[in-house]
Amino acid sequence: MEDEKIEMLQDFYDKSNNIVFFGGAGVSTESGIPDFRSVDGLYNQKWDYPPETILSRTFFDRNKKEFFRFYREKILIDGIKPNKAHIALARMEDAGKLSAIVTQNIDGLHQMAGSRRVYELHGSTLRNYCMGCHKSFNVDYMNSKDNDYPVCDECGNYVKPDVVLYEEGLDDDCINGAVNAISKADMLIIGGTSLTVYPAAGLIRYFKGQYLVLINKGETQADQYANLVIHDSIGETLSKLKL
């Protein structure tokens, strides 16, 4: 990593008072969570059905046994902890510099690190609800191997993770909050995302601030628009900042 790019990032950070972070799967891969599109990601592993199909609402409704076999093995990963990126972002918020995190991830690691204002575009594995009586259930209940799929212990209906599956729309309140935060930011840091998943990736067009920074190991379609592009680890990069 070039020292001059870190110095430029530091300069942008020091001059900014309303920073928003927009992140994707690359933020959590450093915590041991596989992403969906890299060479070793979930979309390149063999299952009875393509992961895109398994993680759809139609598949969930029709084949809960296979859905939860995949979900429990590949989505609910035991022992994960926040990494350097999550910790640095929480410290930015504590310092009064970071106003919000907009994330495509569903693992809850930002909150675990101490971040408070987090817009989870695709929901969270930490929240689960009965599709009948709406009772809430924790991750342990969802991960129980006592049955092929979780059912409500109150009414017997199915329990669904509060995650956005393919064919489902994003939550309006979450989208509106994220758009509002991004539109008011003077600095937007985009990290660990290929910016290929819509409509989430389209939210960055609402940024009208001064500094657009992109930190990702690979190139993205937004590189040409950024004031600063760093092709490196998001955790290593943010940990070099003086916060």
CSV table of N, CA, C and O in Angstrom, one decimal, residues 20-23 100-106 111 116-124 127 162-164 169-183 199-200 203 206:
chain,number,residue,atom,x,y,z
A,20,VAL,N,-19.8,8.9,6.1
A,20,VAL,CA,-20.7,7.7,6.0
A,20,VAL,C,-19.9,6.6,5.4
A,20,VAL,O,-19.1,6.8,4.4
A,21,PHE,N,-20.0,5.4,5.9
A,21,PHE,CA,-19.3,4.2,5.3
A,21,PHE,C,-20.3,3.3,4.7
A,21,PHE,O,-21.4,3.0,5.3
A,22,PHE,N,-20.1,3.0,3.4
A,22,PHE,CA,-20.9,2.0,2.7
A,22,PHE,C,-20.1,0.8,2.5
A,22,PHE,O,-19.1,0.8,1.8
A,23,GLY,N,-20.6,-0.4,3.0
A,23,GLY,CA,-19.7,-1.6,3.0
A,23,GLY,C,-20.5,-2.8,2.5
A,23,GLY,O,-21.7,-2.9,2.5
A,100,ALA,N,-22.9,7.4,10.1
A,100,ALA,CA,-23.7,6.2,9.8
A,100,ALA,C,-22.9,5.2,9.0
A,100,ALA,O,-21.9,5.5,8.3
A,101,ILE,N,-23.3,4.0,9.2
A,101,ILE,CA,-22.8,2.8,8.4
A,101,ILE,C,-24.0,2.3,7.6
A,101,ILE,O,-25.1,2.1,8.1
A,102,VAL,N,-23.8,2.1,6.3
A,102,VAL,CA,-24.8,1.5,5.4
A,102,VAL,C,-24.1,0.2,4.9
A,102,VAL,O,-23.1,0.2,4.3
A,103,THR,N,-24.7,-0.9,5.3
A,103,THR,CA,-24.1,-2.2,5.0
A,103,THR,C,-25.0,-3.2,4.2
A,103,THR,O,-26.2,-3.2,4.4
A,104,GLN,N,-24.4,-3.9,3.3
A,104,GLN,CA,-25.1,-5.0,2.6
A,104,GLN,C,-25.0,-6.3,3.4
A,104,GLN,O,-25.5,-7.3,3.0
A,105,ASN,N,-24.2,-6.3,4.5
A,105,ASN,CA,-23.9,-7.5,5.3
A,105,ASN,C,-25.1,-7.8,6.2
A,105,ASN,O,-25.8,-6.9,6.7
A,106,ILE,N,-25.2,-9.1,6.6
A,106,ILE,CA,-26.3,-9.5,7.5
A,106,ILE,C,-25.8,-10.1,8.8
A,106,ILE,O,-26.6,-10.8,9.5
A,111,GLN,N,-22.5,-3.8,14.8
A,111,GLN,CA,-23.1,-3.6,16.1
A,111,GLN,C,-22.3,-4.3,17.2
A,111,GLN,O,-22.1,-3.7,18.3
A,116,ARG,N,-23.5,2.1,16.4
A,116,ARG,CA,-24.9,2.3,16.8
A,116,ARG,C,-25.8,2.6,15.6
A,116,ARG,O,-26.9,2.1,15.6
A,117,ARG,N,-25.4,3.5,14.7
A,117,ARG,CA,-26.3,3.8,13.6
A,117,ARG,C,-25.9,3.0,12.4
A,117,ARG,O,-25.0,3.4,11.6
A,118,VAL,N,-26.5,1.9,12.2
A,118,VAL,CA,-26.2,1.0,11.1
A,118,VAL,C,-27.5,0.7,10.3
A,118,VAL,O,-28.5,0.3,10.9
A,119,TYR,N,-27.4,1.0,9.0
A,119,TYR,CA,-28.5,0.7,8.2
A,119,TYR,C,-28.2,-0.7,7.5
A,119,TYR,O,-27.3,-0.7,6.6
A,120,GLU,N,-28.9,-1.7,7.8
A,120,GLU,CA,-28.7,-3.0,7.3
A,120,GLU,C,-29.6,-3.3,6.1
A,120,GLU,O,-30.8,-3.7,6.3
A,121,LEU,N,-29.1,-3.0,4.9
A,121,LEU,CA,-30.0,-3.0,3.7
A,121,LEU,C,-30.6,-4.4,3.5
A,121,LEU,O,-31.7,-4.5,3.0
A,122,HIS,N,-29.9,-5.4,3.8
A,122,HIS,CA,-30.3,-6.8,3.5
A,122,HIS,C,-30.7,-7.5,4.8
A,122,HIS,O,-30.9,-8.8,4.7
A,123,GLY,N,-31.0,-6.8,5.9
A,123,GLY,CA,-31.5,-7.4,7.1
A,123,GLY,C,-30.4,-8.0,8.0
A,123,GLY,O,-29.2,-7.6,7.8
A,124,SER,N,-30.7,-8.9,8.9
A,124,SER,CA,-29.7,-9.4,9.8
A,124,SER,C,-30.1,-10.8,10.2
A,124,SER,O,-31.3,-11.1,10.5
A,127,ARG,N,-31.9,-11.3,13.8
A,127,ARG,CA,-33.3,-11.1,14.0
A,127,ARG,C,-34.1,-12.2,13.2
A,127,ARG,O,-33.8,-12.4,12.0
A,162,ASP,N,-34.8,-12.6,9.4
A,162,ASP,CA,-35.1,-11.2,8.9
A,162,ASP,C,-34.0,-10.8,8.0
A,162,ASP,O,-33.3,-9.8,8.2
A,163,VAL,N,-33.8,-11.5,6.9
A,163,VAL,CA,-32.9,-11.2,5.8
A,163,VAL,C,-33.7,-11.1,4.5
A,163,VAL,O,-34.7,-11.7,4.3
A,164,VAL,N,-33.2,-10.2,3.7
A,164,VAL,CA,-33.8,-10.0,2.4
A,164,VAL,C,-33.4,-11.0,1.4
A,164,VAL,O,-32.2,-11.1,1.0
A,169,GLY,N,-38.3,-7.2,-1.6
A,169,GLY,CA,-37.8,-5.8,-1.7
A,169,GLY,C,-37.1,-5.4,-0.4
A,169,GLY,O,-37.3,-6.0,0.6
A,170,LEU,N,-36.4,-4.4,-0.5
A,170,LEU,CA,-35.7,-3.8,0.6
A,170,LEU,C,-36.7,-3.0,1.5
A,170,LEU,O,-37.7,-2.6,1.0
A,171,ASP,N,-36.3,-2.9,2.8
A,171,ASP,CA,-37.2,-2.2,3.7
A,171,ASP,C,-37.2,-0.7,3.4
A,171,ASP,O,-36.1,-0.1,3.3
A,172,ASP,N,-38.3,-0.1,3.3
A,172,ASP,CA,-38.4,1.3,2.9
A,172,ASP,C,-37.8,2.3,3.9
A,172,ASP,O,-37.1,3.2,3.6
A,173,ASP,N,-38.0,2.0,5.2
A,173,ASP,CA,-37.5,2.9,6.2
A,173,ASP,C,-35.9,2.8,6.2
A,173,ASP,O,-35.3,3.8,6.4
A,174,CYS,N,-35.4,1.6,6.0
A,174,CYS,CA,-34.0,1.4,6.0
A,174,CYS,C,-33.4,2.2,4.8
A,174,CYS,O,-32.4,2.9,4.9
A,175,ILE,N,-34.0,2.0,3.6
A,175,ILE,CA,-33.5,2.7,2.4
A,175,ILE,C,-33.6,4.2,2.6
A,175,ILE,O,-32.6,4.9,2.3
A,176,ASN,N,-34.7,4.7,3.1
A,176,ASN,CA,-34.8,6.2,3.3
A,176,ASN,C,-33.8,6.7,4.3
A,176,ASN,O,-33.2,7.8,4.1
A,177,GLY,N,-33.5,6.0,5.3
A,177,GLY,CA,-32.5,6.4,6.3
A,177,GLY,C,-31.1,6.4,5.7
A,177,GLY,O,-30.3,7.3,5.9
A,178,ALA,N,-30.8,5.4,4.9
A,178,ALA,CA,-29.5,5.3,4.2
A,178,ALA,C,-29.3,6.4,3.2
A,178,ALA,O,-28.2,7.1,3.2
A,179,VAL,N,-30.3,6.7,2.4
A,179,VAL,CA,-30.3,7.8,1.4
A,179,VAL,C,-30.1,9.1,2.1
A,179,VAL,O,-29.3,9.9,1.7
A,180,ASN,N,-30.8,9.3,3.2
A,180,ASN,CA,-30.7,10.6,3.9
A,180,ASN,C,-29.2,10.8,4.5
A,180,ASN,O,-28.7,11.9,4.4
A,181,ALA,N,-28.7,9.7,5.0
A,181,ALA,CA,-27.3,9.8,5.6
A,181,ALA,C,-26.3,10.1,4.5
A,181,ALA,O,-25.4,10.9,4.7
A,182,ILE,N,-26.4,9.3,3.4
A,182,ILE,CA,-25.4,9.5,2.3
A,182,ILE,C,-25.5,10.9,1.7
A,182,ILE,O,-24.5,11.5,1.4
A,183,SER,N,-26.7,11.4,1.5
A,183,SER,CA,-26.9,12.6,0.9
A,183,SER,C,-26.4,13.8,1.7
A,183,SER,O,-26.1,14.9,1.1
A,199,PRO,N,-30.8,-3.1,-5.6
A,199,PRO,CA,-30.6,-1.6,-5.7
A,199,PRO,C,-29.6,-1.0,-4.7
A,199,PRO,O,-29.4,0.2,-4.7
A,200,ALA,N,-29.0,-1.8,-3.8
A,200,ALA,CA,-28.2,-1.3,-2.8
A,200,ALA,C,-27.0,-0.4,-3.4
A,200,ALA,O,-26.8,0.7,-2.9
A,203,LEU,N,-27.4,3.3,-4.3
A,203,LEU,CA,-27.5,4.4,-3.2
A,203,LEU,C,-26.4,5.4,-3.3
A,203,LEU,O,-26.5,6.5,-2.8
A,206,TYR,N,-26.5,9.1,-4.5
A,206,TYR,CA,-27.0,10.2,-3.7
A,206,TYR,C,-26.0,11.0,-3.0
A,206,TYR,O,-26.3,12.1,-2.4
